[in-house]
Amino acid sequence: MTKTLKSAQDFKNLGITSPEITQNIDTVSTKYAVAMTTELADCVKNPSSDDPVLRQFLPLIDELTTLPEEREDPIGDWPNTPVEGIVHRHKDRVLLKIVSICPVYCRFCFRREMVGPDKDNMLRPEQLDAAIDYIANHPEIWEVILTGGDPMMLSPRRARELTQRLEAIPHVKIIRWHTRMPVAKPDIVTAEYAQAIKSSTKSVFVALHANHANEFSNAAKQACANLIDAGIPMVSQSVLLKGVNDNLDALSDLMRTFVENRIRPYYLHHPDFAPGTSHFRVSVEEGQKLVQGLRNTLSGLCTPTYVVDIPGGVSKAIATPSDAREIDGQLSLRGQDGQWRAYPPSEK
Ligand code: SF4
């Protein structure tokens, strides 16, 4: 493979033979962005929709079916956006969404209506100035979470400039990068890149998004080592996905692979109600059983927190039976405000 896979022909070249699948790829790509890097394509062991790596990036016709409970902004970014690029949902932290492009386009993406090459690729200079001003003018903001899109789409020069601008805000103590780049395009995450995002006074964390152990090529492991050896701690975030990691063996391998690479398992997300993603969804009850299975069998280092975002931007709920259980025959979640809400909600 020599180039990012985007078209039906590219996926055929990878070895997908099913006409049922290939004839729909170009149709789906008119609605949602498609991209799978060669590095991840090289991690595919079985070129079909059953492969746990390929399934994450292979467009399927199911994506064109939107269920009533699915929504364009499933976790409520828009109502919590005071200025372009900022999401201020929780008092002491903000998301800074500086780019809306990614090296790959995950078929289950919860921001799929907001990311892609056809969107505004990055904040314009005046928008970035306004976003930085917003952070500087809110002394309660302790942590800035860089997300998008994938913030490591920034060149090392821009990544360094952004870090320096945040470095200059005294009340910001933590800068957290959320990225898929170490597994999607590991050659980008060099020791030089790690130096570009280091700050002299803030703690910098990188949260790696990976969903299957097969995503960890040797180059991906080296990319993570480049960050960690530069003094940047890493945590993980994964999505529980049907056909990718919804079994105890796959989840155990994934969590152990994180820890073996010095990445602390952090969040296992229940998939959000993004449009056209129902073929990836498992029930919260299944997720609870799987996480209990991890706890019963693995080192405590390997157990992530299983969370579900309450639609509309309320908060996350910890998806343990104490905060996610059936009430009057309906699954309900308790948010950080202590209120119980039906899941999925009956109203959009
Ligand atoms: S890398 Fe993240 S933002 Fe980009 S498509 Fe995947 S899940 Fe969405």
mmCIF file of C-alpha atoms and ligand atoms in Angstrom:
data_model
loop_
_atom_site.group_PDB
_atom_site.id
_atom_site.type_symbol
_atom_site.label_atom_id
_atom_site.label_comp_id
_atom_site.label_asym_id
_atom_site.label_seq_id
_atom_site.Cartn_x
_atom_site.Cartn_y
_atom_site.Cartn_z
ATOM 1 C CA MET A 1 0.000 0.000 0.000
ATOM 2 C CA THR A 2 1.370 3.393 -0.887
ATOM 3 C CA LYS A 3 -1.352 5.929 -0.225
ATOM 4 C CA THR A 4 -4.217 6.630 2.126
ATOM 5 C CA LEU A 5 -7.250 4.520 1.221
ATOM 6 C CA LYS A 6 -10.235 6.652 0.242
ATOM 7 C CA SER A 7 -12.096 5.055 -2.663
ATOM 8 C CA ALA A 8 -13.753 1.743 -3.474
ATOM 9 C CA GLN A 9 -10.794 0.933 -5.709
ATOM 10 C CA ASP A 10 -8.349 1.539 -2.848
ATOM 11 C CA PHE A 11 -10.246 -0.892 -0.610
ATOM 12 C CA LYS A 12 -10.446 -3.432 -3.468
ATOM 13 C CA ASN A 13 -6.677 -3.157 -3.794
ATOM 14 C CA LEU A 14 -6.434 -4.075 -0.119
ATOM 15 C CA GLY A 15 -8.120 -7.359 -1.003
ATOM 16 C CA ILE A 16 -11.810 -6.783 -0.311
ATOM 17 C CA THR A 17 -13.637 -8.906 -2.817
ATOM 18 C CA SER A 18 -17.275 -8.580 -1.700
ATOM 19 C CA PRO A 19 -19.121 -6.565 -4.403
ATOM 20 C CA GLU A 20 -21.860 -5.939 -1.821
ATOM 21 C CA ILE A 21 -19.360 -3.920 0.174
ATOM 22 C CA THR A 22 -17.268 -2.279 -2.510
ATOM 23 C CA GLN A 23 -20.167 -0.978 -4.568
ATOM 24 C CA ASN A 24 -21.404 1.056 -1.609
ATOM 25 C CA ILE A 25 -18.127 2.630 -0.536
ATOM 26 C CA ASP A 26 -18.278 5.522 -2.969
ATOM 27 C CA THR A 27 -21.954 6.146 -2.082
ATOM 28 C CA VAL A 28 -21.209 6.370 1.639
ATOM 29 C CA SER A 29 -18.227 8.622 0.945
ATOM 30 C CA THR A 30 -20.529 11.253 -0.558
ATOM 31 C CA LYS A 31 -21.981 11.683 2.958
ATOM 32 C CA TYR A 32 -19.101 10.976 5.342
ATOM 33 C CA ALA A 33 -15.334 11.410 4.988
ATOM 34 C CA VAL A 34 -13.340 8.256 4.249
ATOM 35 C CA ALA A 35 -9.646 7.696 4.971
ATOM 36 C CA MET A 36 -7.527 4.818 6.241
ATOM 37 C CA THR A 37 -3.778 5.287 6.378
ATOM 38 C CA THR A 38 -1.431 2.739 4.850
ATOM 39 C CA GLU A 39 0.072 2.171 8.281
ATOM 40 C CA LEU A 40 -3.284 0.960 9.624
ATOM 41 C CA ALA A 41 -4.046 -0.891 6.377
ATOM 42 C CA ASP A 42 -0.845 -2.830 7.020
ATOM 43 C CA CYS A 43 -2.363 -3.965 10.360
ATOM 44 C CA VAL A 44 -5.276 -5.701 8.581
ATOM 45 C CA LYS A 45 -5.041 -9.485 8.801
ATOM 46 C CA ASN A 46 -8.268 -10.451 7.045
ATOM 47 C CA PRO A 47 -9.509 -8.052 4.343
ATOM 48 C CA SER A 48 -13.210 -8.165 5.227
ATOM 49 C CA SER A 49 -15.627 -6.277 7.440
ATOM 50 C CA ASP A 50 -14.853 -8.863 10.155
ATOM 51 C CA ASP A 51 -11.302 -7.610 10.583
ATOM 52 C CA PRO A 52 -11.188 -5.560 13.795
ATOM 53 C CA VAL A 53 -8.920 -2.885 12.325
ATOM 54 C CA LEU A 54 -10.484 -2.660 8.873
ATOM 55 C CA ARG A 55 -14.013 -2.567 10.314
ATOM 56 C CA GLN A 56 -13.186 0.753 11.981
ATOM 57 C CA PHE A 57 -12.465 2.470 8.650
ATOM 58 C CA LEU A 58 -14.354 0.527 5.972
ATOM 59 C CA PRO A 59 -17.511 2.396 4.901
ATOM 60 C CA LEU A 60 -20.599 0.169 5.043
ATOM 61 C CA ILE A 61 -24.076 0.858 3.703
ATOM 62 C CA ASP A 62 -25.449 0.643 7.301
ATOM 63 C CA GLU A 63 -24.049 4.166 7.786
ATOM 64 C CA LEU A 64 -26.840 5.569 5.663
ATOM 65 C CA THR A 65 -29.454 4.386 8.186
ATOM 66 C CA THR A 66 -30.031 6.946 10.932
ATOM 67 C CA LEU A 67 -32.113 5.824 13.905
ATOM 68 C CA PRO A 68 -34.507 8.215 15.686
ATOM 69 C CA GLU A 69 -32.290 8.390 18.785
ATOM 70 C CA GLU A 70 -29.176 9.313 16.776
ATOM 71 C CA ARG A 71 -28.199 12.968 16.546
ATOM 72 C CA GLU A 72 -25.715 15.180 14.728
ATOM 73 C CA ASP A 73 -24.199 16.528 17.947
ATOM 74 C CA PRO A 74 -24.540 13.528 20.275
ATOM 75 C CA ILE A 75 -22.566 14.859 23.227
ATOM 76 C CA GLY A 76 -23.752 18.444 23.034
ATOM 77 C CA ASP A 77 -20.701 20.360 21.803
ATOM 78 C CA TRP A 78 -22.733 23.072 20.087
ATOM 79 C CA PRO A 79 -24.739 24.366 23.068
ATOM 80 C CA ASN A 80 -21.507 24.588 25.087
ATOM 81 C CA THR A 81 -19.518 26.567 22.513
ATOM 82 C CA PRO A 82 -19.078 30.180 23.719
ATOM 83 C CA VAL A 83 -16.611 31.038 20.909
ATOM 84 C CA GLU A 84 -15.648 29.088 17.821
ATOM 85 C CA GLY A 85 -13.304 26.208 18.690
ATOM 86 C CA ILE A 86 -14.020 26.134 22.448
ATOM 87 C CA VAL A 87 -16.327 23.690 24.228
ATOM 88 C CA HIS A 88 -16.775 24.706 27.877
ATOM 89 C CA ARG A 89 -18.886 21.981 29.445
ATOM 90 C CA HIS A 90 -17.142 21.611 32.796
ATOM 91 C CA LYS A 91 -15.978 24.549 34.893
ATOM 92 C CA ASP A 92 -12.260 23.790 35.169
ATOM 93 C CA ARG A 93 -11.553 22.532 31.645
ATOM 94 C CA VAL A 94 -12.250 23.307 28.024
ATOM 95 C CA LEU A 95 -11.901 21.511 24.731
ATOM 96 C CA LEU A 96 -9.941 23.457 22.143
ATOM 97 C CA LYS A 97 -10.938 22.131 18.723
ATOM 98 C CA ILE A 98 -8.278 23.614 16.528
ATOM 99 C CA VAL A 99 -8.551 21.367 13.446
ATOM 100 C CA SER A 100 -11.444 19.468 11.944
ATOM 101 C CA ILE A 101 -9.423 16.991 9.929
ATOM 102 C CA CYS A 102 -7.972 13.624 10.915
ATOM 103 C CA PRO A 103 -5.422 11.203 9.459
ATOM 104 C CA VAL A 104 -8.193 8.567 9.370
ATOM 105 C CA TYR A 105 -11.974 8.773 9.502
ATOM 106 C CA CYS A 106 -13.449 6.327 12.004
ATOM 107 C CA ARG A 107 -16.817 5.005 10.878
ATOM 108 C CA PHE A 108 -18.250 5.369 14.412
ATOM 109 C CA CYS A 109 -16.948 8.909 14.990
ATOM 110 C CA PHE A 110 -19.098 10.883 17.441
ATOM 111 C CA ARG A 111 -18.127 14.111 15.645
ATOM 112 C CA ARG A 112 -18.632 12.740 12.135
ATOM 113 C CA GLU A 113 -20.879 15.663 11.204
ATOM 114 C CA MET A 114 -18.120 18.113 12.223
ATOM 115 C CA VAL A 115 -14.940 16.508 10.846
ATOM 116 C CA GLY A 116 -13.696 15.865 7.343
ATOM 117 C CA PRO A 117 -11.731 17.513 4.560
ATOM 118 C CA ASP A 118 -14.845 19.300 3.280
ATOM 119 C CA LYS A 119 -15.227 21.227 6.563
ATOM 120 C CA ASP A 120 -13.229 24.332 7.551
ATOM 121 C CA ASN A 121 -9.913 22.585 8.128
ATOM 122 C CA MET A 122 -8.701 24.665 11.012
ATOM 123 C CA LEU A 123 -9.532 27.715 13.066
ATOM 124 C CA ARG A 124 -8.733 30.927 11.235
ATOM 125 C CA PRO A 125 -6.080 33.100 12.970
ATOM 126 C CA GLU A 126 -8.683 35.501 14.371
ATOM 127 C CA GLN A 127 -10.790 32.571 15.623
ATOM 128 C CA LEU A 128 -7.761 31.033 17.327
ATOM 129 C CA ASP A 129 -6.954 34.412 18.896
ATOM 130 C CA ALA A 130 -10.522 34.603 20.250
ATOM 131 C CA ALA A 131 -10.319 31.049 21.597
ATOM 132 C CA ILE A 132 -6.997 31.731 23.351
ATOM 133 C CA ASP A 133 -8.415 35.004 24.734
ATOM 134 C CA TYR A 134 -11.401 33.085 26.087
ATOM 135 C CA ILE A 135 -9.072 30.693 27.942
ATOM 136 C CA ALA A 136 -6.916 33.568 29.213
ATOM 137 C CA ASN A 137 -9.986 35.452 30.451
ATOM 138 C CA HIS A 138 -11.394 32.489 32.425
ATOM 139 C CA PRO A 139 -9.102 31.885 35.396
ATOM 140 C CA GLU A 140 -11.116 28.824 36.400
ATOM 141 C CA ILE A 141 -9.770 26.921 33.366
ATOM 142 C CA TRP A 142 -7.126 24.550 34.739
ATOM 143 C CA GLU A 143 -6.934 22.101 31.825
ATOM 144 C CA VAL A 144 -7.044 22.547 28.048
ATOM 145 C CA ILE A 145 -7.913 19.442 26.052
ATOM 146 C CA LEU A 146 -6.776 19.627 22.449
ATOM 147 C CA THR A 147 -9.096 17.685 20.229
ATOM 148 C CA GLY A 148 -10.838 18.127 16.933
ATOM 149 C CA GLY A 149 -10.357 16.498 14.497
ATOM 150 C CA ASP A 150 -6.923 15.303 15.426
ATOM 151 C CA PRO A 151 -4.704 18.078 16.831
ATOM 152 C CA MET A 152 -1.558 16.234 15.750
ATOM 153 C CA MET A 153 -2.529 17.206 12.193
ATOM 154 C CA LEU A 154 -0.774 20.446 13.171
ATOM 155 C CA SER A 155 2.756 20.731 11.850
ATOM 156 C CA PRO A 156 5.476 20.633 14.536
ATOM 157 C CA ARG A 157 5.897 24.395 14.082
ATOM 158 C CA ARG A 158 2.212 25.097 14.702
ATOM 159 C CA ALA A 159 2.071 22.591 17.559
ATOM 160 C CA ARG A 160 5.000 24.376 19.205
ATOM 161 C CA GLU A 161 3.388 27.798 18.678
ATOM 162 C CA LEU A 162 0.130 26.615 20.216
ATOM 163 C CA THR A 163 1.966 25.122 23.188
ATOM 164 C CA GLN A 164 3.803 28.407 23.703
ATOM 165 C CA ARG A 165 0.544 30.370 23.651
ATOM 166 C CA LEU A 166 -0.942 28.099 26.322
ATOM 167 C CA GLU A 167 2.337 28.199 28.251
ATOM 168 C CA ALA A 168 1.821 31.957 28.610
ATOM 169 C CA ILE A 169 -1.510 31.545 30.458
ATOM 170 C CA PRO A 170 -0.591 31.084 34.142
ATOM 171 C CA HIS A 171 -3.835 29.445 35.334
ATOM 172 C CA VAL A 172 -3.656 26.683 32.686
ATOM 173 C CA LYS A 173 -1.754 23.863 34.350
ATOM 174 C CA ILE A 174 -2.534 20.863 32.137
ATOM 175 C CA ILE A 175 -2.461 20.469 28.352
ATOM 176 C CA ARG A 176 -3.945 17.224 27.098
ATOM 177 C CA TRP A 177 -3.715 16.080 23.466
ATOM 178 C CA HIS A 178 -6.314 13.609 22.225
ATOM 179 C CA THR A 179 -5.010 11.851 19.146
ATOM 180 C CA ARG A 180 -5.012 8.791 16.961
ATOM 181 C CA MET A 181 -1.778 9.817 15.243
ATOM 182 C CA PRO A 182 0.658 7.424 17.008
ATOM 183 C CA VAL A 183 -1.201 4.429 15.540
ATOM 184 C CA ALA A 184 -2.565 6.083 12.369
ATOM 185 C CA LYS A 185 0.597 7.813 11.143
ATOM 186 C CA PRO A 186 3.358 6.950 13.568
ATOM 187 C CA ASP A 187 6.118 8.536 11.501
ATOM 188 C CA ILE A 188 4.655 11.960 12.325
ATOM 189 C CA VAL A 189 5.168 11.420 16.062
ATOM 190 C CA THR A 190 8.912 11.817 16.173
ATOM 191 C CA ALA A 191 11.106 12.774 19.103
ATOM 192 C CA GLU A 192 11.115 16.280 17.569
ATOM 193 C CA TYR A 193 7.298 16.372 17.616
ATOM 194 C CA ALA A 194 7.362 15.343 21.263
ATOM 195 C CA GLN A 195 9.722 18.246 21.998
ATOM 196 C CA ALA A 196 7.385 20.621 20.136
ATOM 197 C CA ILE A 197 4.440 19.838 22.414
ATOM 198 C CA LYS A 198 6.408 19.789 25.654
ATOM 199 C CA SER A 199 5.937 22.751 27.874
ATOM 200 C CA SER A 200 8.364 24.017 30.446
ATOM 201 C CA THR A 201 5.814 24.682 33.184
ATOM 202 C CA LYS A 202 2.631 22.762 32.314
ATOM 203 C CA SER A 203 1.996 19.058 32.574
ATOM 204 C CA VAL A 204 1.404 17.716 29.071
ATOM 205 C CA PHE A 205 -0.511 14.473 28.614
ATOM 206 C CA VAL A 206 -1.321 12.554 25.434
ATOM 207 C CA ALA A 207 -4.469 10.436 25.305
ATOM 208 C CA LEU A 208 -4.164 7.826 22.567
ATOM 209 C CA HIS A 209 -7.318 6.658 20.825
ATOM 210 C CA ALA A 210 -6.932 2.979 19.858
ATOM 211 C CA ASN A 211 -9.511 0.216 19.852
ATOM 212 C CA HIS A 212 -7.680 -3.018 19.053
ATOM 213 C CA ALA A 213 -4.255 -4.429 19.885
ATOM 214 C CA ASN A 214 -3.610 -5.041 16.182
ATOM 215 C CA GLU A 215 -3.298 -1.259 15.704
ATOM 216 C CA PHE A 216 0.045 -1.373 17.534
ATOM 217 C CA SER A 217 2.615 -1.821 14.789
ATOM 218 C CA ASN A 218 6.274 -1.570 15.739
ATOM 219 C CA ALA A 219 6.257 1.976 14.383
ATOM 220 C CA ALA A 220 3.230 2.819 16.544
ATOM 221 C CA LYS A 221 5.014 1.499 19.633
ATOM 222 C CA GLN A 222 8.023 3.631 18.775
ATOM 223 C CA ALA A 223 5.824 6.723 18.326
ATOM 224 C CA CYS A 224 4.406 6.207 21.830
ATOM 225 C CA ALA A 225 7.904 5.680 23.202
ATOM 226 C CA ASN A 226 9.001 8.964 21.612
ATOM 227 C CA LEU A 227 6.347 10.815 23.584
ATOM 228 C CA ILE A 228 6.855 8.986 26.862
ATOM 229 C CA ASP A 229 10.655 9.162 26.722
ATOM 230 C CA ALA A 230 10.285 12.920 26.297
ATOM 231 C CA GLY A 231 8.508 12.990 29.666
ATOM 232 C CA ILE A 232 4.928 13.076 28.359
ATOM 233 C CA PRO A 233 2.667 10.600 30.193
ATOM 234 C CA MET A 234 0.142 8.759 28.053
ATOM 235 C CA VAL A 235 -3.343 7.517 28.828
ATOM 236 C CA SER A 236 -5.708 5.571 26.612
ATOM 237 C CA GLN A 237 -9.185 6.087 25.313
ATOM 238 C CA SER A 238 -11.090 3.430 23.425
ATOM 239 C CA VAL A 239 -14.615 2.942 22.194
ATOM 240 C CA LEU A 240 -16.481 -0.294 22.857
ATOM 241 C CA LEU A 241 -17.407 -1.392 19.338
ATOM 242 C CA LYS A 242 -19.411 -4.346 18.093
ATOM 243 C CA GLY A 243 -17.273 -6.526 15.833
ATOM 244 C CA VAL A 244 -14.053 -4.779 16.905
ATOM 245 C CA ASN A 245 -13.462 -5.305 20.611
ATOM 246 C CA ASP A 246 -16.768 -6.494 22.149
ATOM 247 C CA ASN A 247 -15.305 -9.639 23.626
ATOM 248 C CA LEU A 248 -13.153 -10.259 26.671
ATOM 249 C CA ASP A 249 -10.125 -11.554 24.751
ATOM 250 C CA ALA A 250 -9.925 -8.517 22.459
ATOM 251 C CA LEU A 251 -10.440 -6.034 25.294
ATOM 252 C CA SER A 252 -7.897 -7.809 27.506
ATOM 253 C CA ASP A 253 -5.298 -7.801 24.711
ATOM 254 C CA LEU A 254 -5.946 -4.113 24.072
ATOM 255 C CA MET A 255 -5.605 -3.079 27.720
ATOM 256 C CA ARG A 256 -2.492 -5.193 28.213
ATOM 257 C CA THR A 257 -0.971 -3.726 25.050
ATOM 258 C CA PHE A 258 -1.534 -0.226 26.388
ATOM 259 C CA VAL A 259 0.148 -1.062 29.676
ATOM 260 C CA GLU A 260 3.034 -2.917 28.002
ATOM 261 C CA ASN A 261 3.661 0.310 26.097
ATOM 262 C CA ARG A 262 3.526 2.424 29.283
ATOM 263 C CA ILE A 263 0.067 3.827 28.500
ATOM 264 C CA ARG A 264 -2.353 3.839 31.428
ATOM 265 C CA PRO A 265 -5.867 2.681 30.441
ATOM 266 C CA TYR A 266 -8.135 5.645 31.104
ATOM 267 C CA TYR A 267 -11.545 5.607 29.396
ATOM 268 C CA LEU A 268 -13.532 2.907 27.660
ATOM 269 C CA HIS A 269 -16.354 4.853 26.009
ATOM 270 C CA HIS A 270 -19.751 3.430 25.300
ATOM 271 C CA PRO A 271 -20.453 4.405 21.662
ATOM 272 C CA ASP A 272 -22.435 7.621 21.270
ATOM 273 C CA PHE A 273 -25.639 8.071 19.300
ATOM 274 C CA ALA A 274 -23.888 9.447 16.221
ATOM 275 C CA PRO A 275 -25.828 9.124 12.956
ATOM 276 C CA GLY A 276 -25.465 5.836 11.076
ATOM 277 C CA THR A 277 -23.482 4.026 13.770
ATOM 278 C CA SER A 278 -26.015 1.529 15.151
ATOM 279 C CA HIS A 279 -24.087 -1.418 13.651
ATOM 280 C CA PHE A 280 -21.279 -0.656 16.136
ATOM 281 C CA ARG A 281 -23.457 -0.401 19.220
ATOM 282 C CA VAL A 282 -23.588 -2.935 22.034
ATOM 283 C CA SER A 283 -25.828 -2.601 25.069
ATOM 284 C CA VAL A 284 -24.622 -0.941 28.274
ATOM 285 C CA GLU A 285 -25.377 -4.227 30.074
ATOM 286 C CA GLU A 286 -23.008 -6.108 27.755
ATOM 287 C CA GLY A 287 -20.369 -3.448 28.350
ATOM 288 C CA GLN A 288 -20.784 -3.758 32.120
ATOM 289 C CA LYS A 289 -20.256 -7.523 31.917
ATOM 290 C CA LEU A 290 -17.131 -7.098 29.804
ATOM 291 C CA VAL A 291 -15.620 -4.533 32.162
ATOM 292 C CA GLN A 292 -16.411 -6.771 35.134
ATOM 293 C CA GLY A 293 -14.610 -9.537 33.227
ATOM 294 C CA LEU A 294 -11.555 -7.290 32.855
ATOM 295 C CA ARG A 295 -11.623 -6.551 36.577
ATOM 296 C CA ASN A 296 -11.931 -10.222 37.431
ATOM 297 C CA THR A 297 -9.011 -11.332 35.306
ATOM 298 C CA LEU A 298 -6.490 -8.532 34.728
ATOM 299 C CA SER A 299 -4.080 -6.504 36.801
ATOM 300 C CA GLY A 300 -5.636 -3.355 38.224
ATOM 301 C CA LEU A 301 -3.307 -1.402 35.931
ATOM 302 C CA CYS A 302 -5.266 -2.745 32.946
ATOM 303 C CA THR A 303 -8.776 -1.654 33.913
ATOM 304 C CA PRO A 304 -10.184 1.489 32.285
ATOM 305 C CA THR A 305 -13.175 3.442 33.527
ATOM 306 C CA TYR A 306 -16.227 2.557 31.454
ATOM 307 C CA VAL A 307 -18.163 5.731 30.665
ATOM 308 C CA VAL A 308 -21.176 6.774 28.698
ATOM 309 C CA ASP A 309 -21.901 10.317 27.624
ATOM 310 C CA ILE A 310 -25.392 11.420 28.528
ATOM 311 C CA PRO A 311 -26.719 12.867 25.246
ATOM 312 C CA GLY A 312 -27.002 16.630 24.961
ATOM 313 C CA GLY A 313 -23.822 17.524 26.857
ATOM 314 C CA VAL A 314 -25.046 16.843 30.412
ATOM 315 C CA SER A 315 -21.918 14.951 31.537
ATOM 316 C CA LYS A 316 -20.417 11.521 31.454
ATOM 317 C CA ALA A 317 -21.927 8.807 33.606
ATOM 318 C CA ILE A 318 -19.741 6.068 34.992
ATOM 319 C CA ALA A 319 -21.330 3.000 33.442
ATOM 320 C CA THR A 320 -21.183 0.825 36.546
ATOM 321 C CA PRO A 321 -24.459 -0.603 37.860
ATOM 322 C CA SER A 322 -24.518 2.077 40.583
ATOM 323 C CA ASP A 323 -24.834 4.849 37.961
ATOM 324 C CA ALA A 324 -26.330 2.977 34.991
ATOM 325 C CA ARG A 325 -29.238 0.647 35.695
ATOM 326 C CA GLU A 326 -32.767 -0.210 34.750
ATOM 327 C CA ILE A 327 -35.428 1.922 36.431
ATOM 328 C CA ASP A 328 -39.098 1.159 35.684
ATOM 329 C CA GLY A 329 -38.045 -1.036 32.756
ATOM 330 C CA GLN A 330 -35.877 1.666 31.161
ATOM 331 C CA LEU A 331 -32.088 1.946 31.282
ATOM 332 C CA SER A 332 -31.238 5.133 33.188
ATOM 333 C CA LEU A 333 -27.999 6.995 33.812
ATOM 334 C CA ARG A 334 -27.004 9.185 36.728
ATOM 335 C CA GLY A 335 -25.036 12.241 35.636
ATOM 336 C CA GLN A 336 -22.554 14.306 37.614
ATOM 337 C CA ASP A 337 -25.477 16.472 38.779
ATOM 338 C CA GLY A 338 -26.939 13.412 40.553
ATOM 339 C CA GLN A 339 -30.021 13.335 38.297
ATOM 340 C CA TRP A 340 -31.210 10.111 36.665
ATOM 341 C CA ARG A 341 -32.108 10.292 32.964
ATOM 342 C CA ALA A 342 -33.543 7.701 30.598
ATOM 343 C CA TYR A 343 -31.048 6.354 28.062
ATOM 344 C CA PRO A 344 -31.557 6.887 25.202
ATOM 345 C CA PRO A 345 -33.688 9.944 25.938
ATOM 346 C CA SER A 346 -37.125 9.998 24.357
ATOM 347 C CA GLU A 347 -36.618 13.622 23.210
ATOM 348 C CA LYS A 348 -33.795 14.828 20.982
HETATM 349 S S1 SF4 B 1 -9.793 10.334 14.841
HETATM 350 FE FE1 SF4 B 1 -11.339 10.969 16.372
HETATM 351 S S2 SF4 B 1 -12.305 12.841 15.525
HETATM 352 FE FE2 SF4 B 1 -11.181 11.796 13.843
HETATM 353 S S3 SF4 B 1 -12.686 10.466 12.840
HETATM 354 FE FE3 SF4 B 1 -11.678 9.204 14.401
HETATM 355 S S4 SF4 B 1 -12.963 9.420 16.239
HETATM 356 FE FE4 SF4 B 1 -13.519 11.089 14.839
#
